[in-house]
mmCIF file of C-alpha atoms and ligand atoms in Angstrom:
data_model
loop_
_atom_site.group_PDB
_atom_site.id
_atom_site.type_symbol
_atom_site.label_atom_id
_atom_site.label_comp_id
_atom_site.label_asym_id
_atom_site.label_seq_id
_atom_site.Cartn_x
_atom_site.Cartn_y
_atom_site.Cartn_z
ATOM 1 C CA MET T 1 43.202 -69.144 6.691
ATOM 2 C CA LEU T 2 40.332 -66.782 7.254
ATOM 3 C CA ILE T 3 40.322 -65.270 10.751
ATOM 4 C CA ILE T 4 36.660 -65.374 11.650
ATOM 5 C CA GLY T 5 34.498 -65.630 14.714
ATOM 6 C CA SER T 6 31.344 -64.283 16.240
ATOM 7 C CA HIS T 7 30.194 -62.231 19.140
ATOM 8 C CA LEU T 8 30.157 -64.391 22.299
ATOM 9 C CA SER T 9 28.864 -63.880 25.823
ATOM 10 C CA SER T 10 31.697 -63.061 28.223
ATOM 11 C CA SER T 11 29.728 -63.959 31.371
ATOM 12 C CA LYS T 12 31.610 -67.262 31.890
ATOM 13 C CA GLY T 13 35.079 -65.913 31.180
ATOM 14 C CA PHE T 14 37.764 -66.206 28.523
ATOM 15 C CA LEU T 15 38.454 -69.939 28.672
ATOM 16 C CA HIS T 16 34.765 -70.566 28.128
ATOM 17 C CA MET T 17 34.660 -68.200 25.150
ATOM 18 C CA ARG T 18 37.716 -69.922 23.688
ATOM 19 C CA LYS T 19 36.003 -73.290 24.028
ATOM 20 C CA GLU T 20 32.850 -71.980 22.353
ATOM 21 C CA ALA T 21 34.887 -70.374 19.577
ATOM 22 C CA VAL T 22 36.662 -73.637 18.806
ATOM 23 C CA ARG T 23 33.342 -75.493 18.890
ATOM 24 C CA ILE T 24 31.835 -73.263 16.184
ATOM 25 C CA GLY T 25 34.921 -73.331 13.950
ATOM 26 C CA ALA T 26 36.084 -69.836 14.907
ATOM 27 C CA ASN T 27 39.674 -68.708 15.428
ATOM 28 C CA THR T 28 38.781 -65.370 17.008
ATOM 29 C CA PHE T 29 35.830 -63.857 18.884
ATOM 30 C CA GLN T 30 34.290 -60.614 20.025
ATOM 31 C CA PHE T 31 32.868 -59.956 23.484
ATOM 32 C CA PHE T 32 31.358 -57.113 25.494
ATOM 33 C CA THR T 33 33.684 -55.805 28.185
ATOM 34 C CA ARG T 34 30.682 -55.597 30.509
ATOM 35 C CA ASN T 35 26.908 -55.605 30.302
ATOM 36 C CA PRO T 36 26.213 -54.018 26.881
ATOM 37 C CA ARG T 37 23.925 -51.528 28.562
ATOM 38 C CA GLY T 38 26.942 -50.275 30.442
ATOM 39 C CA SER T 39 26.774 -51.388 34.059
ATOM 40 C CA LYS T 40 29.709 -52.163 36.337
ATOM 41 C CA ALA T 41 32.264 -54.639 35.045
ATOM 42 C CA LYS T 42 32.901 -57.912 36.806
ATOM 43 C CA LYS T 43 36.384 -58.287 38.261
ATOM 44 C CA LEU T 44 38.714 -60.073 35.836
ATOM 45 C CA ASP T 45 39.592 -63.603 36.889
ATOM 46 C CA GLU T 46 43.372 -63.550 36.504
ATOM 47 C CA ASN T 47 43.740 -67.324 36.294
ATOM 48 C CA ASP T 48 41.129 -67.446 33.563
ATOM 49 C CA VAL T 49 42.904 -64.720 31.600
ATOM 50 C CA LYS T 50 46.309 -66.382 32.107
ATOM 51 C CA ALA T 51 45.050 -69.747 30.886
ATOM 52 C CA PHE T 52 43.417 -68.085 27.896
ATOM 53 C CA LEU T 53 46.629 -66.265 26.991
ATOM 54 C CA GLU T 54 48.449 -69.625 26.868
ATOM 55 C CA PHE T 55 46.129 -70.716 24.068
ATOM 56 C CA ALA T 56 46.321 -67.365 22.371
ATOM 57 C CA ARG T 57 50.129 -67.577 22.379
ATOM 58 C CA LYS T 58 50.044 -70.935 20.653
ATOM 59 C CA GLY T 59 48.333 -69.125 17.778
ATOM 60 C CA GLN T 60 44.938 -70.759 18.117
ATOM 61 C CA ILE T 61 43.242 -67.414 18.736
ATOM 62 C CA PRO T 62 45.544 -64.797 17.207
ATOM 63 C CA VAL T 63 43.481 -61.760 18.173
ATOM 64 C CA VAL T 64 40.275 -60.885 20.034
ATOM 65 C CA LEU T 65 38.040 -57.852 19.790
ATOM 66 C CA ALA T 66 36.516 -56.285 22.877
ATOM 67 C CA HIS T 67 33.401 -54.165 22.275
ATOM 68 C CA ALA T 68 32.470 -51.245 24.518
ATOM 69 C CA PRO T 69 28.851 -51.031 25.732
ATOM 70 C CA TYR T 70 26.855 -49.677 22.803
ATOM 71 C CA THR T 71 24.831 -47.325 24.977
ATOM 72 C CA LEU T 72 27.810 -45.124 25.832
ATOM 73 C CA ASN T 73 27.717 -41.720 24.210
ATOM 74 C CA PRO T 74 31.105 -39.988 24.208
ATOM 75 C CA CYS T 75 29.708 -36.929 22.373
ATOM 76 C CA SER T 76 26.357 -36.372 24.090
ATOM 77 C CA LYS T 77 25.298 -32.829 24.863
ATOM 78 C CA GLU T 78 24.796 -33.961 28.469
ATOM 79 C CA GLU T 79 27.992 -33.709 30.462
ATOM 80 C CA LYS T 80 26.922 -36.502 32.815
ATOM 81 C CA THR T 81 26.509 -38.879 29.867
ATOM 82 C CA ARG T 82 29.930 -37.974 28.462
ATOM 83 C CA GLU T 83 31.516 -38.400 31.875
ATOM 84 C CA PHE T 84 30.008 -41.875 32.216
ATOM 85 C CA ALA T 85 31.356 -42.786 28.760
ATOM 86 C CA ARG T 86 34.795 -41.495 29.691
ATOM 87 C CA LEU T 87 34.966 -43.419 32.978
ATOM 88 C CA THR T 88 33.759 -46.629 31.323
ATOM 89 C CA LEU T 89 36.108 -46.431 28.323
ATOM 90 C CA GLU T 90 39.007 -45.542 30.601
ATOM 91 C CA ASP T 91 38.321 -48.482 32.917
ATOM 92 C CA ASP T 92 37.935 -50.854 29.932
ATOM 93 C CA LEU T 93 41.248 -49.744 28.444
ATOM 94 C CA ARG T 94 43.018 -50.352 31.737
ATOM 95 C CA ARG T 95 41.492 -53.819 31.970
ATOM 96 C CA MET T 96 42.476 -54.557 28.368
ATOM 97 C CA GLU T 97 46.127 -54.341 29.438
ATOM 98 C CA TYR T 98 45.656 -57.844 30.897
ATOM 99 C CA LEU T 99 45.203 -58.948 27.270
ATOM 100 C CA PRO T 100 48.006 -57.031 25.573
ATOM 101 C CA GLY T 101 48.030 -56.590 21.821
ATOM 102 C CA ASN T 102 44.306 -56.943 21.170
ATOM 103 C CA LEU T 103 41.568 -54.666 19.814
ATOM 104 C CA TYR T 104 38.945 -52.501 21.544
ATOM 105 C CA ASN T 105 36.047 -51.161 19.498
ATOM 106 C CA PHE T 106 33.560 -48.432 20.375
ATOM 107 C CA HIS T 107 30.773 -46.436 18.719
ATOM 108 C CA PRO T 108 31.797 -42.779 18.271
ATOM 109 C CA GLY T 109 28.373 -41.732 19.562
ATOM 110 C CA SER T 110 25.559 -39.323 18.693
ATOM 111 C CA HIS T 111 26.018 -35.558 18.812
ATOM 112 C CA THR T 112 22.403 -35.134 20.019
ATOM 113 C CA GLY T 113 21.846 -31.907 18.106
ATOM 114 C CA GLN T 114 25.149 -30.147 18.715
ATOM 115 C CA GLY T 115 26.336 -30.788 15.149
ATOM 116 C CA VAL T 116 28.967 -33.128 13.721
ATOM 117 C CA GLU T 117 31.805 -30.645 14.325
ATOM 118 C CA LYS T 118 31.159 -30.449 18.035
ATOM 119 C CA GLY T 119 30.622 -34.209 18.224
ATOM 120 C CA ILE T 120 33.997 -34.904 16.631
ATOM 121 C CA LEU T 121 35.670 -32.436 18.986
ATOM 122 C CA LEU T 122 34.144 -34.073 22.084
ATOM 123 C CA ILE T 123 35.167 -37.562 20.933
ATOM 124 C CA THR T 124 38.781 -36.553 20.248
ATOM 125 C CA GLU T 125 39.020 -34.710 23.578
ATOM 126 C CA LEU T 126 37.749 -37.759 25.413
ATOM 127 C CA LEU T 127 40.202 -40.078 23.623
ATOM 128 C CA ASN T 128 43.065 -37.724 24.414
ATOM 129 C CA GLU T 129 42.156 -37.879 28.089
ATOM 130 C CA ILE T 130 42.053 -41.664 28.385
ATOM 131 C CA MET T 131 44.743 -42.997 26.020
ATOM 132 C CA TRP T 132 48.403 -43.141 27.043
ATOM 133 C CA PRO T 133 51.680 -43.754 25.185
ATOM 134 C CA GLY T 134 52.427 -47.155 26.753
ATOM 135 C CA GLN T 135 49.004 -48.571 26.007
ATOM 136 C CA GLN T 136 49.107 -51.990 24.311
ATOM 137 C CA THR T 137 45.571 -52.037 22.926
ATOM 138 C CA THR T 138 44.518 -50.665 19.538
ATOM 139 C CA VAL T 139 41.338 -48.600 19.895
ATOM 140 C CA LEU T 140 38.936 -48.890 16.954
ATOM 141 C CA LEU T 141 36.253 -46.485 15.778
ATOM 142 C CA GLU T 142 33.310 -48.369 14.294
ATOM 143 C CA THR T 143 31.798 -47.215 10.991
ATOM 144 C CA MET T 144 28.182 -46.310 11.775
ATOM 145 C CA ALA T 145 24.904 -46.382 9.815
ATOM 146 C CA GLY T 146 24.338 -42.654 10.260
ATOM 147 C CA LYS T 147 21.126 -43.162 12.224
ATOM 148 C CA GLY T 148 19.747 -39.989 13.813
ATOM 149 C CA THR T 149 22.629 -37.772 14.927
ATOM 150 C CA GLU T 150 25.202 -40.580 14.900
ATOM 151 C CA VAL T 151 28.794 -39.562 14.204
ATOM 152 C CA GLY T 152 30.866 -41.927 12.046
ATOM 153 C CA GLY T 153 28.472 -42.636 9.195
ATOM 154 C CA ARG T 154 30.942 -40.992 6.795
ATOM 155 C CA PHE T 155 34.583 -41.989 6.386
ATOM 156 C CA GLU T 156 35.475 -38.273 6.541
ATOM 157 C CA GLU T 157 34.155 -38.052 10.104
ATOM 158 C CA LEU T 158 36.286 -40.967 11.280
ATOM 159 C CA ARG T 159 39.298 -39.417 9.534
ATOM 160 C CA ARG T 160 38.809 -36.212 11.464
ATOM 161 C CA ILE T 161 38.639 -38.038 14.768
ATOM 162 C CA LEU T 162 41.931 -39.773 13.902
ATOM 163 C CA ASP T 163 43.398 -36.401 12.911
ATOM 164 C CA GLY T 164 42.440 -34.937 16.287
ATOM 165 C CA VAL T 165 43.952 -37.551 18.594
ATOM 166 C CA ARG T 166 47.456 -37.368 20.028
ATOM 167 C CA LEU T 167 48.141 -41.103 19.643
ATOM 168 C CA PRO T 168 46.757 -41.958 16.173
ATOM 169 C CA GLU T 169 49.223 -44.875 15.910
ATOM 170 C CA LYS T 170 47.231 -46.597 18.680
ATOM 171 C CA MET T 171 43.957 -46.254 16.766
ATOM 172 C CA GLY T 172 42.219 -47.850 13.826
ATOM 173 C CA VAL T 173 38.806 -48.494 12.289
ATOM 174 C CA CYS T 174 36.391 -51.445 12.397
ATOM 175 C CA LEU T 175 34.254 -51.627 9.259
ATOM 176 C CA ASP T 176 30.726 -52.933 9.857
ATOM 177 C CA THR T 177 29.245 -54.210 6.566
ATOM 178 C CA CYS T 178 25.623 -53.636 7.648
ATOM 179 C CA HIS T 179 26.416 -50.139 8.889
ATOM 180 C CA VAL T 180 28.352 -48.957 5.798
ATOM 181 C CA TYR T 181 25.705 -50.351 3.449
ATOM 182 C CA ASP T 182 22.960 -48.629 5.452
ATOM 183 C CA ALA T 183 25.092 -45.477 5.474
ATOM 184 C CA GLY T 184 25.166 -45.394 1.660
ATOM 185 C CA TYR T 185 28.438 -47.148 0.723
ATOM 186 C CA ASP T 186 27.496 -49.681 -1.946
ATOM 187 C CA ILE T 187 29.625 -52.685 -1.039
ATOM 188 C CA VAL T 188 27.304 -54.908 -3.094
ATOM 189 C CA HIS T 189 27.865 -53.346 -6.526
ATOM 190 C CA HIS T 190 30.959 -51.219 -5.933
ATOM 191 C CA LEU T 191 33.145 -52.917 -3.331
ATOM 192 C CA ASP T 192 36.410 -51.875 -5.020
ATOM 193 C CA GLU T 193 35.322 -48.246 -5.218
ATOM 194 C CA VAL T 194 34.200 -48.186 -1.578
ATOM 195 C CA LEU T 195 37.533 -49.628 -0.450
ATOM 196 C CA GLU T 196 39.382 -47.128 -2.668
ATOM 197 C CA GLU T 197 37.408 -44.353 -1.023
ATOM 198 C CA PHE T 198 38.233 -45.753 2.410
ATOM 199 C CA ASP T 199 41.897 -45.841 1.420
ATOM 200 C CA ARG T 200 41.863 -42.299 0.077
ATOM 201 C CA ILE T 201 40.116 -40.799 3.112
ATOM 202 C CA ILE T 202 41.229 -42.939 6.059
ATOM 203 C CA GLY T 203 43.936 -45.262 4.700
ATOM 204 C CA LEU T 204 43.494 -49.024 4.431
ATOM 205 C CA GLU T 205 46.377 -49.523 6.872
ATOM 206 C CA LYS T 206 44.002 -48.147 9.532
ATOM 207 C CA LEU T 207 41.434 -50.880 8.890
ATOM 208 C CA LYS T 208 41.959 -53.473 11.639
ATOM 209 C CA ALA T 209 38.738 -55.516 11.785
ATOM 210 C CA VAL T 210 35.450 -56.175 9.979
ATOM 211 C CA HIS T 211 31.998 -56.730 11.505
ATOM 212 C CA ILE T 212 30.359 -59.030 9.003
ATOM 213 C CA ASN T 213 26.563 -58.640 9.070
ATOM 214 C CA ASP T 214 23.835 -58.648 6.469
ATOM 215 C CA SER T 215 21.244 -55.848 6.675
ATOM 216 C CA LYS T 216 17.485 -56.068 7.210
ATOM 217 C CA ASN T 217 17.041 -52.775 5.371
ATOM 218 C CA PRO T 218 17.745 -51.469 1.868
ATOM 219 C CA PHE T 219 20.851 -49.604 0.738
ATOM 220 C CA GLY T 220 21.239 -46.147 2.285
ATOM 221 C CA SER T 221 18.413 -46.625 4.796
ATOM 222 C CA HIS T 222 20.434 -45.357 7.836
ATOM 223 C CA LYS T 223 18.702 -47.976 9.997
ATOM 224 C CA ASP T 224 21.249 -50.417 11.526
ATOM 225 C CA ARG T 225 19.327 -53.681 11.833
ATOM 226 C CA HIS T 226 21.561 -56.720 11.354
ATOM 227 C CA GLU T 227 20.416 -59.787 9.404
ATOM 228 C CA LYS T 228 21.810 -63.312 9.002
ATOM 229 C CA ILE T 229 24.449 -63.737 6.275
ATOM 230 C CA GLY T 230 22.753 -64.149 2.901
ATOM 231 C CA GLU T 231 19.259 -63.352 4.194
ATOM 232 C CA GLY T 232 19.376 -59.577 3.939
ATOM 233 C CA SER T 233 19.818 -56.837 1.360
ATOM 234 C CA ILE T 234 23.601 -57.395 1.040
ATOM 235 C CA GLY T 235 23.384 -61.055 0.056
ATOM 236 C CA LEU T 236 25.759 -64.014 -0.035
ATOM 237 C CA GLU T 237 27.541 -63.162 -3.293
ATOM 238 C CA ALA T 238 28.669 -59.833 -1.889
ATOM 239 C CA PHE T 239 29.988 -61.554 1.252
ATOM 240 C CA ALA T 240 31.929 -64.022 -0.895
ATOM 241 C CA ARG T 241 33.659 -61.040 -2.519
ATOM 242 C CA ILE T 242 34.199 -59.315 0.842
ATOM 243 C CA VAL T 243 35.949 -62.189 2.665
ATOM 244 C CA SER T 244 38.148 -62.947 -0.357
ATOM 245 C CA HIS T 245 39.025 -59.339 -1.241
ATOM 246 C CA PRO T 246 42.807 -58.774 -1.168
ATOM 247 C CA ALA T 247 42.367 -55.595 0.912
ATOM 248 C CA LEU T 248 40.287 -57.439 3.535
ATOM 249 C CA CYS T 249 41.043 -61.169 3.572
ATOM 250 C CA HIS T 250 43.882 -60.879 6.131
ATOM 251 C CA LEU T 251 41.693 -59.017 8.669
ATOM 252 C CA PRO T 252 39.714 -60.597 11.507
ATOM 253 C CA PHE T 253 35.969 -60.902 10.727
ATOM 254 C CA TYR T 254 33.300 -60.873 13.445
ATOM 255 C CA LEU T 255 29.700 -62.002 12.992
ATOM 256 C CA GLU T 256 27.097 -59.959 14.870
ATOM 257 C CA THR T 257 24.160 -61.578 13.142
ATOM 258 C CA PRO T 258 20.941 -62.527 14.972
ATOM 259 C CA ASN T 259 22.029 -66.094 15.787
ATOM 260 C CA GLU T 260 22.686 -68.634 18.490
ATOM 261 C CA LEU T 261 25.973 -70.573 18.465
ATOM 262 C CA GLU T 262 24.655 -73.131 15.995
ATOM 263 C CA GLY T 263 23.741 -70.410 13.506
ATOM 264 C CA TYR T 264 27.161 -68.829 13.873
ATOM 265 C CA ALA T 265 28.817 -72.203 13.221
ATOM 266 C CA LYS T 266 26.884 -72.505 9.946
ATOM 267 C CA GLU T 267 27.792 -68.987 8.844
ATOM 268 C CA ILE T 268 31.465 -69.509 9.671
ATOM 269 C CA ALA T 269 31.545 -72.753 7.660
ATOM 270 C CA LEU T 270 29.772 -71.021 4.789
ATOM 271 C CA LEU T 271 32.141 -68.035 4.739
ATOM 272 C CA ARG T 272 35.221 -70.249 5.008
ATOM 273 C CA LYS T 273 34.331 -71.654 1.579
ATOM 274 C CA PHE T 274 35.010 -68.238 0.085
ATOM 275 C CA GLY T 275 37.912 -67.073 2.233
HETATM 276 FE FE1 FE C 1 29.148 -52.118 17.326
HETATM 277 FE FE1 FE C 2 29.073 -53.716 14.474
HETATM 278 ZN ZN1 ZN C 3 24.877 -52.460 14.258
#
């Protein structure tokens, strides 16, 4: 059975997200660890987390994906900005230990003019400072659209981050369909070739999750504007191939499309026909 869900608001806690997930036909979900613009995190409600873990253990929600605030920039040229990213990611990872065995995704960041080399170096240094051997969370690098000075628009860049960290076994990649298509990987006409390239450069065993979004913009546009499934430049037929592809179909899929719950429910039902 396809493992699929959507992004949900975490403001009412884990039990509430679980309820919403079940209501829309999802068996996983993604949530922001805190306000997506990166403010202070609310204290975790331990009873809420405990009750949620009971359900998770029964297999109803096999895995969840936490998403770091998207405004963090771990490879900014400003030290203050990098420091804020480090403190936030570090705090999130500690909090994730209350939900052992799940996934934590972040955007590698933008090098803000320092060059890709320097950006990659800053990201790996930061990861080496905050990750520890006993950590139970898998940290994912998200594939990016390559907008502006974004790092992670090429598989090679993600590979080099993984090569630079001391605990690569605790890391993986989250493939965002809108981002890779915008970045110039043609998953519409050449899905097999793109996945072969991913395997050659990063290794498919490193792929741990998929963000499933259509794109408002054409192939290679480096824009990063998500669209509803089937209403953008990627199109429904390509998504049918993506969710049923033998290299992908076992992974958890997360919708980040411009939708309310009802729209997510429709997309999940639609995609389940192909998966
Ligand atoms: Fe993201
Ligand atoms: Fe994404
Ligand atoms: Zn995006």
